[in-house]
Amino acid sequence: MSSPDQTSGSFLPDFCGARTVFVVVLLAELLAIVLTLSHLPYQRERLVELAMYSLFIQWVALSCIAILCIFRQHLNALKDYQVGVISYLISLITTFVVAELAWWVQNKWVSGDYFGHGHGPFVLRILGISAIVWALALRYFYVQFQLRQQIVAEAESRFQALQSRIKPHFLFNCMNTIASLIRRNPAAAEQVVEDLADLFRVSLQDRHGDTTLQEELDLCRRYLRIEQLRLGDRLDVDWRADDLPGHLPLPALILQPLLENAIYHGIERLPDGGRISLYGDAGTKRLQIHIENPVPDVTDRRGPEHRGNKLAQDNIDQRLTAFFEQAGLLRAGRENDHYHVTVTIPYGNENTDRRR
């Protein structure tokens, strides 16, 4: 799956993609059905008429998207209004050529008049329908493109807000850990400094908020190693993520903030600490990553009370939705004395409508 971003290029979808072709074929068939049903009264040859309309409309639709696919790179270099005008003219010209060819084929090899009475009225009717349909389609593509641009911009701003929230809090804890280790365990203090440097180097890289699962897991390992030095025996880590497909793309800072929440709202509030479990469950079309941690009883007032506003979870949920164009990829909730978070990463089918 490529990075789903469409910040560059035209507002047209990828007409070379299988999903777009399937949608166009489906809509063309629906149009053929509507045109067939619009002819009254009912005739015995209605199915034959539907077959002829389907053949012709599918021919027009597939020819148009094939030409738009061929000229895709050239259209991506133009401004939006130029893309709209040129693609509209390409569609009308293609429709006219196919209409002339279909009229010739019907007169030469097909018995019966399935396309109306007269060459001129037939061509004008087809061009009129095509003009209306393609005008609505281009308007829809443009509105969807603007909506995706807005979602991407909001996701980027949320990512930056999440970075600014996490880094000062995490840095403060690391400085305290380093200060406490300098005299009694200089080697451990040096290890924390190295992990902290590696962690911040990864998180500060300018990758437009995109990363891979392997890089995100490496970030989590560094973070947990630092927290284990800070919390000592109070933090136990059950790590079962070494066999996960590390090449999968996903937004940056997805798992590390969830681990930070698990420690801040769970482990730190328990006098004896607890165990954080991170493991994956790979299926044929999606990967699920689970994070579990113990939490205090709701009636237990011992220890500091950390009231969360779920900023990290809300940001992660919305950035996953924007990245994969699917909702409900983050599920979280309390189960008895444990808090369970599940992050779903789709990878079964490629979304070719969105390219970086």
CSV table of C-alpha atoms in Angstrom, one decimal:
chain,number,residue,atom,x,y,z
A,1,MET,CA,0.0,0.0,0.0
A,2,SER,CA,1.4,3.3,-0.9
A,3,SER,CA,1.2,6.3,1.3
A,4,PRO,CA,-2.3,7.6,0.9
A,5,ASP,CA,-1.8,11.2,0.2
A,6,GLN,CA,-3.0,13.2,-2.7
A,7,THR,CA,-1.4,16.5,-1.9
A,8,SER,CA,0.1,16.6,-5.4
A,9,GLY,CA,-1.5,15.9,-8.8
A,10,SER,CA,-4.9,16.6,-10.2
A,11,PHE,CA,-8.3,16.1,-8.5
A,12,LEU,CA,-9.1,13.2,-10.9
A,13,PRO,CA,-9.0,9.7,-9.4
A,14,ASP,CA,-6.6,7.1,-10.6
A,15,PHE,CA,-8.5,5.8,-13.7
A,16,CYS,CA,-5.8,3.2,-14.0
A,17,GLY,CA,-6.7,1.6,-10.7
A,18,ALA,CA,-8.9,-1.5,-10.5
A,19,ARG,CA,-11.2,0.0,-7.9
A,20,THR,CA,-12.0,3.1,-10.0
A,21,VAL,CA,-12.6,0.9,-13.1
A,22,PHE,CA,-15.0,-1.3,-11.1
A,23,VAL,CA,-16.9,1.7,-9.8
A,24,VAL,CA,-17.2,3.2,-13.4
A,25,VAL,CA,-18.4,-0.1,-14.8
A,26,LEU,CA,-21.0,-0.4,-12.0
A,27,LEU,CA,-22.3,3.1,-12.5
A,28,ALA,CA,-22.4,2.7,-16.3
A,29,GLU,CA,-24.5,-0.4,-15.9
A,30,LEU,CA,-26.9,1.4,-13.6
A,31,LEU,CA,-27.2,4.1,-16.2
A,32,ALA,CA,-28.0,1.5,-18.9
A,33,ILE,CA,-30.8,0.1,-16.7
A,34,VAL,CA,-32.3,3.5,-16.1
A,35,LEU,CA,-32.3,4.3,-19.8
A,36,THR,CA,-33.9,0.9,-20.6
A,37,LEU,CA,-36.6,1.4,-18.0
A,38,SER,CA,-37.4,4.9,-19.2
A,39,HIS,CA,-38.8,3.4,-22.5
A,40,LEU,CA,-42.5,2.7,-22.1
A,41,PRO,CA,-44.6,0.7,-22.7
A,42,TYR,CA,-43.0,-2.6,-21.8
A,43,GLN,CA,-41.7,-4.7,-24.7
A,44,ARG,CA,-40.7,-8.3,-25.0
A,45,GLU,CA,-37.3,-7.2,-26.3
A,46,ARG,CA,-36.5,-5.2,-23.2
A,47,LEU,CA,-33.7,-7.5,-22.2
A,48,VAL,CA,-32.2,-7.2,-25.6
A,49,GLU,CA,-32.4,-3.5,-25.4
A,50,LEU,CA,-30.7,-3.5,-22.0
A,51,ALA,CA,-27.9,-5.6,-23.4
A,52,MET,CA,-27.4,-3.2,-26.3
A,53,TYR,CA,-27.4,-0.2,-24.0
A,54,SER,CA,-25.1,-1.9,-21.6
A,55,LEU,CA,-22.7,-2.7,-24.4
A,56,PHE,CA,-22.7,0.8,-25.7
A,57,ILE,CA,-22.5,2.6,-22.4
A,58,GLN,CA,-19.7,0.4,-21.1
A,59,TRP,CA,-17.9,1.0,-24.3
A,60,VAL,CA,-18.1,4.7,-23.9
A,61,ALA,CA,-17.2,4.6,-20.2
A,62,LEU,CA,-14.2,2.3,-20.6
A,63,SER,CA,-12.9,4.2,-23.6
A,64,CYS,CA,-13.1,7.5,-21.6
A,65,ILE,CA,-11.3,6.2,-18.6
A,66,ALA,CA,-8.7,4.5,-20.7
A,67,ILE,CA,-7.8,7.8,-22.4
A,68,LEU,CA,-7.8,9.6,-19.1
A,69,CYS,CA,-5.5,6.9,-17.7
A,70,ILE,CA,-3.1,7.4,-20.6
A,71,PHE,CA,-3.0,11.2,-20.2
A,72,ARG,CA,-2.9,11.0,-16.4
A,73,GLN,CA,0.7,12.3,-16.0
A,74,HIS,CA,0.1,15.2,-18.3
A,75,LEU,CA,-3.1,16.1,-16.5
A,76,ASN,CA,-1.5,16.0,-13.1
A,77,ALA,CA,0.9,18.8,-14.2
A,78,LEU,CA,-2.0,21.2,-15.0
A,79,LYS,CA,-4.1,23.5,-12.9
A,80,ASP,CA,-7.5,22.3,-11.6
A,81,TYR,CA,-9.6,24.3,-14.0
A,82,GLN,CA,-7.4,23.2,-17.0
A,83,VAL,CA,-7.8,19.6,-15.9
A,84,GLY,CA,-11.6,20.0,-15.7
A,85,VAL,CA,-11.9,21.5,-19.1
A,86,ILE,CA,-9.5,19.1,-20.9
A,87,SER,CA,-10.9,16.0,-19.3
A,88,TYR,CA,-14.5,17.2,-20.1
A,89,LEU,CA,-13.6,17.7,-23.7
A,90,ILE,CA,-11.8,14.4,-23.9
A,91,SER,CA,-14.9,12.7,-22.5
A,92,LEU,CA,-17.3,14.4,-25.0
A,93,ILE,CA,-15.0,13.7,-28.0
A,94,THR,CA,-14.6,10.1,-27.0
A,95,THR,CA,-18.4,9.7,-26.6
A,96,PHE,CA,-18.9,11.2,-30.0
A,97,VAL,CA,-16.4,8.8,-31.7
A,98,VAL,CA,-17.9,5.8,-29.9
A,99,ALA,CA,-21.5,6.9,-30.8
A,100,GLU,CA,-20.5,7.2,-34.5
A,101,LEU,CA,-18.9,3.8,-34.4
A,102,ALA,CA,-21.8,2.2,-32.6
A,103,TRP,CA,-24.3,3.6,-35.2
A,104,TRP,CA,-22.2,2.2,-38.0
A,105,VAL,CA,-22.0,-1.2,-36.3
A,106,GLN,CA,-25.7,-1.3,-35.7
A,107,ASN,CA,-26.6,-0.4,-39.3
A,108,LYS,CA,-24.1,-3.0,-40.7
A,109,TRP,CA,-24.5,-6.0,-38.5
A,110,VAL,CA,-27.4,-5.6,-36.1
A,111,SER,CA,-31.0,-5.9,-37.1
A,112,GLY,CA,-33.4,-3.5,-35.4
A,113,ASP,CA,-33.2,0.1,-34.3
A,114,TYR,CA,-32.1,0.0,-30.6
A,115,PHE,CA,-30.5,3.5,-30.5
A,116,GLY,CA,-33.5,5.6,-31.6
A,117,HIS,CA,-34.8,6.9,-34.9
A,118,GLY,CA,-32.3,8.8,-37.0
A,119,HIS,CA,-28.5,9.3,-36.8
A,120,GLY,CA,-28.6,13.0,-35.8
A,121,PRO,CA,-31.0,12.6,-32.9
A,122,PHE,CA,-29.1,9.5,-31.6
A,123,VAL,CA,-25.8,11.3,-31.5
A,124,LEU,CA,-27.3,14.5,-30.0
A,125,ARG,CA,-29.0,12.4,-27.3
A,126,ILE,CA,-25.9,10.5,-26.4
A,127,LEU,CA,-23.8,13.7,-26.3
A,128,GLY,CA,-26.4,15.4,-24.1
A,129,ILE,CA,-26.5,12.5,-21.6
A,130,SER,CA,-22.7,12.3,-21.6
A,131,ALA,CA,-22.3,16.0,-21.0
A,132,ILE,CA,-24.6,15.9,-18.0
A,133,VAL,CA,-23.1,12.7,-16.5
A,134,TRP,CA,-19.5,13.8,-16.9
A,135,ALA,CA,-20.2,17.3,-15.5
A,136,LEU,CA,-21.7,15.7,-12.4
A,137,ALA,CA,-18.8,13.3,-12.2
A,138,LEU,CA,-16.1,15.9,-12.5
A,139,ARG,CA,-17.8,18.0,-9.8
A,140,TYR,CA,-18.0,15.0,-7.5
A,141,PHE,CA,-14.3,14.2,-8.1
A,142,TYR,CA,-13.4,17.8,-7.3
A,143,VAL,CA,-15.4,17.9,-4.1
A,144,GLN,CA,-14.0,14.6,-2.9
A,145,PHE,CA,-10.4,15.9,-3.7
A,146,GLN,CA,-11.0,19.0,-1.6
A,147,LEU,CA,-12.4,16.9,1.2
A,148,ARG,CA,-9.3,14.6,1.2
A,149,GLN,CA,-7.0,17.6,1.1
A,150,GLN,CA,-8.8,19.0,4.2
A,151,ILE,CA,-8.6,15.6,6.0
A,152,VAL,CA,-4.8,15.4,5.2
A,153,ALA,CA,-4.2,18.9,6.5
A,154,GLU,CA,-6.1,18.3,9.7
A,155,ALA,CA,-4.3,15.0,10.2
A,156,GLU,CA,-0.9,16.8,9.8
A,157,SER,CA,-1.9,19.5,12.3
A,158,ARG,CA,-3.0,16.8,14.7
A,159,PHE,CA,0.3,15.0,14.2
A,160,GLN,CA,2.2,18.1,15.1
A,161,ALA,CA,0.0,18.8,18.1
A,162,LEU,CA,0.7,15.2,19.3
A,163,GLN,CA,4.4,15.7,18.9
A,164,SER,CA,4.4,18.9,20.9
A,165,ARG,CA,2.4,17.2,23.6
A,166,ILE,CA,4.5,14.1,23.9
A,167,LYS,CA,8.0,15.4,23.6
A,168,PRO,CA,8.1,17.8,26.6
A,169,HIS,CA,6.4,15.3,28.9
A,170,PHE,CA,8.7,12.5,27.8
A,171,LEU,CA,11.8,14.6,27.9
A,172,PHE,CA,11.0,15.7,31.5
A,173,ASN,CA,10.8,12.1,32.6
A,174,CYS,CA,14.0,11.2,30.8
A,175,MET,CA,16.0,14.0,32.4
A,176,ASN,CA,14.9,12.9,35.8
A,177,THR,CA,15.9,9.3,35.0
A,178,ILE,CA,19.3,10.4,33.7
A,179,ALA,CA,19.9,12.6,36.8
A,180,SER,CA,19.1,9.7,39.1
A,181,LEU,CA,21.4,7.3,37.3
A,182,ILE,CA,24.4,9.4,36.8
A,183,ARG,CA,26.1,8.6,40.2
A,184,ARG,CA,24.8,5.2,41.0
A,185,ASN,CA,24.8,3.7,37.5
A,186,PRO,CA,26.7,5.8,34.9
A,187,ALA,CA,26.5,3.0,32.2
A,188,ALA,CA,22.7,2.9,32.5
A,189,ALA,CA,22.6,6.8,32.3
A,190,GLU,CA,24.7,6.7,29.2
A,191,GLN,CA,22.3,4.1,27.7
A,192,VAL,CA,19.4,6.3,28.4
A,193,VAL,CA,21.1,9.2,26.7
A,194,GLU,CA,21.8,7.1,23.6
A,195,ASP,CA,18.3,5.8,23.5
A,196,LEU,CA,16.9,9.2,24.0
A,197,ALA,CA,19.0,10.6,21.2
A,198,ASP,CA,18.0,7.8,18.8
A,199,LEU,CA,14.3,8.2,19.7
A,200,PHE,CA,14.3,11.9,19.1
A,201,ARG,CA,16.2,11.6,15.9
A,202,VAL,CA,13.6,9.2,14.6
A,203,SER,CA,10.6,11.2,15.8
A,204,LEU,CA,12.0,14.5,14.5
A,205,GLN,CA,12.7,13.3,11.0
A,206,ASP,CA,10.6,15.1,8.4
A,207,ARG,CA,8.7,12.3,6.7
A,208,HIS,CA,5.3,14.1,6.4
A,209,GLY,CA,4.1,12.0,9.3
A,210,ASP,CA,4.6,8.7,7.5
A,211,THR,CA,6.6,5.7,8.7
A,212,THR,CA,6.7,1.9,8.6
A,213,LEU,CA,5.6,-0.6,11.3
A,214,GLN,CA,9.2,-1.7,11.8
A,215,GLU,CA,10.4,1.9,12.5
A,216,GLU,CA,7.4,2.5,14.8
A,217,LEU,CA,8.2,-0.7,16.8
A,218,ASP,CA,11.9,0.3,17.0
A,219,LEU,CA,10.7,3.6,18.5
A,220,CYS,CA,8.6,1.7,21.0
A,221,ARG,CA,11.5,-0.5,22.0
A,222,ARG,CA,13.7,2.5,22.8
A,223,TYR,CA,10.9,4.2,24.7
A,224,LEU,CA,10.1,1.1,26.8
A,225,ARG,CA,13.8,0.6,27.5
A,226,ILE,CA,14.1,4.1,29.0
A,227,GLU,CA,10.9,3.6,31.0
A,228,GLN,CA,12.1,0.3,32.4
A,229,LEU,CA,15.3,2.0,33.7
A,230,ARG,CA,13.1,4.7,35.3
A,231,LEU,CA,10.5,2.4,36.8
A,232,GLY,CA,12.7,-0.6,37.5
A,233,ASP,CA,10.9,-3.7,38.7
A,234,ARG,CA,7.5,-1.9,38.6
A,235,LEU,CA,7.4,-2.2,34.8
A,236,ASP,CA,7.4,-5.6,33.1
A,237,VAL,CA,7.1,-5.8,29.3
A,238,ASP,CA,5.6,-8.7,27.4
A,239,TRP,CA,6.8,-8.1,23.8
A,240,ARG,CA,5.5,-10.4,21.1
A,241,ALA,CA,5.9,-8.3,18.0
A,242,ASP,CA,9.2,-9.5,16.4
A,243,ASP,CA,7.4,-11.6,13.7
A,244,LEU,CA,5.1,-8.8,12.5
A,245,PRO,CA,5.4,-7.6,8.8
A,246,GLY,CA,7.6,-4.5,9.4
A,247,HIS,CA,7.2,-3.1,5.9
A,248,LEU,CA,3.6,-2.0,6.3
A,249,PRO,CA,3.2,1.8,6.1
A,250,LEU,CA,1.3,3.7,8.7
A,251,PRO,CA,1.3,7.2,10.3
A,252,ALA,CA,4.2,8.0,12.6
A,253,LEU,CA,3.7,8.1,16.4
A,254,ILE,CA,0.8,5.6,16.5
A,255,LEU,CA,2.0,3.0,19.0
A,256,GLN,CA,4.5,5.0,21.2
A,257,PRO,CA,1.8,7.4,22.5
A,258,LEU,CA,-0.4,4.5,23.4
A,259,LEU,CA,2.4,2.9,25.4
A,260,GLU,CA,3.0,6.2,27.1
A,261,ASN,CA,-0.6,6.4,28.0
A,262,ALA,CA,-0.4,2.8,29.4
A,263,ILE,CA,2.5,3.8,31.7
A,264,TYR,CA,1.2,7.2,32.7
A,265,HIS,CA,-2.4,6.2,33.4
A,266,GLY,CA,-1.8,2.6,34.4
A,267,ILE,CA,1.6,1.4,35.6
A,268,GLU,CA,2.6,4.6,37.4
A,269,ARG,CA,-0.7,4.6,39.4
A,270,LEU,CA,-0.2,1.1,40.7
A,271,PRO,CA,2.0,0.7,43.8
A,272,ASP,CA,3.5,-2.6,42.5
A,273,GLY,CA,3.4,-1.5,38.8
A,274,GLY,CA,2.4,-4.1,36.3
A,275,ARG,CA,3.0,-5.7,32.9
A,276,ILE,CA,2.5,-4.1,29.5
A,277,SER,CA,1.7,-6.5,26.7
A,278,LEU,CA,2.3,-5.7,23.0
A,279,TYR,CA,1.4,-8.4,20.5
A,280,GLY,CA,0.1,-8.7,17.0
A,281,ASP,CA,-2.5,-10.7,15.1
A,282,ALA,CA,-1.9,-10.9,11.4
A,283,GLY,CA,-4.8,-11.9,9.1
A,284,THR,CA,-5.1,-12.1,5.3
A,285,LYS,CA,-6.2,-8.5,4.8
A,286,ARG,CA,-5.3,-6.7,8.1
A,287,LEU,CA,-3.0,-6.7,11.0
A,288,GLN,CA,-4.2,-6.0,14.5
A,289,ILE,CA,-1.8,-4.8,17.2
A,290,HIS,CA,-2.9,-5.1,20.8
A,291,ILE,CA,-1.6,-3.2,23.8
A,292,GLU,CA,-2.8,-4.2,27.3
A,293,ASN,CA,-1.9,-2.8,30.7
A,294,PRO,CA,-3.4,-3.1,34.2
A,295,VAL,CA,-5.2,-0.1,35.6
A,296,PRO,CA,-6.2,0.8,39.1
A,297,ASP,CA,-9.7,0.1,40.3
A,298,VAL,CA,-12.1,2.9,39.7
A,299,THR,CA,-12.7,3.1,43.5
A,300,ASP,CA,-9.0,3.0,44.4
A,301,ARG,CA,-7.8,6.5,45.3
A,302,ARG,CA,-4.3,5.6,46.2
A,303,GLY,CA,-1.5,7.2,44.3
A,304,PRO,CA,-1.7,10.1,41.9
A,305,GLU,CA,-4.8,10.4,39.8
A,306,HIS,CA,-4.1,11.1,36.1
A,307,ARG,CA,-7.2,12.4,34.4
A,308,GLY,CA,-6.8,11.9,30.7
A,309,ASN,CA,-8.7,13.8,28.0
A,310,LYS,CA,-8.0,11.1,25.4
A,311,LEU,CA,-6.1,13.6,23.2
A,312,ALA,CA,-3.6,11.0,22.0
A,313,GLN,CA,-6.3,8.4,21.3
A,314,ASP,CA,-8.5,10.8,19.4
A,315,ASN,CA,-5.6,12.1,17.4
A,316,ILE,CA,-4.4,8.6,16.5
A,317,ASP,CA,-7.9,7.5,15.6
A,318,GLN,CA,-8.4,10.4,13.2
A,319,ARG,CA,-5.0,10.1,11.7
A,320,LEU,CA,-5.5,6.4,11.0
A,321,THR,CA,-8.9,7.2,9.4
A,322,ALA,CA,-7.3,9.9,7.2
A,323,PHE,CA,-4.3,7.6,6.2
A,324,PHE,CA,-6.2,4.5,5.4
A,325,GLU,CA,-9.6,6.1,4.5
A,326,GLN,CA,-11.3,3.7,6.9
A,327,ALA,CA,-13.0,4.4,10.2
A,328,GLY,CA,-12.9,2.4,13.4
A,329,LEU,CA,-9.3,1.3,13.1
A,330,LEU,CA,-8.6,2.2,16.8
A,331,ARG,CA,-10.6,0.5,19.6
A,332,ALA,CA,-9.9,1.1,23.2
A,333,GLY,CA,-11.7,0.2,26.4
A,334,ARG,CA,-11.4,-1.1,29.9
A,335,GLU,CA,-11.9,-4.8,30.6
A,336,ASN,CA,-12.1,-5.6,34.3
A,337,ASP,CA,-8.8,-4.4,35.7
A,338,HIS,CA,-7.0,-4.1,32.3
A,339,TYR,CA,-7.1,-1.5,29.6
A,340,HIS,CA,-7.0,-2.9,26.0
A,341,VAL,CA,-6.2,-0.9,22.9
A,342,THR,CA,-6.4,-2.5,19.4
A,343,VAL,CA,-4.9,-0.8,16.3
A,344,THR,CA,-5.9,-2.2,12.9
A,345,ILE,CA,-3.6,-1.8,9.9
A,346,PRO,CA,-5.3,-2.7,6.6
A,347,TYR,CA,-3.1,-4.2,3.9
A,348,GLY,CA,-5.1,-6.7,1.9
A,349,ASN,CA,-6.0,-4.4,-1.0
A,350,GLU,CA,-4.1,-1.4,-2.3
A,351,ASN,CA,-5.9,2.0,-2.5
A,352,THR,CA,-4.6,3.3,-5.8
A,353,ASP,CA,-6.7,6.5,-5.7
A,354,ARG,CA,-4.3,8.1,-3.3
A,355,ARG,CA,-0.6,8.6,-4.2
A,356,ARG,CA,2.1,10.7,-2.7
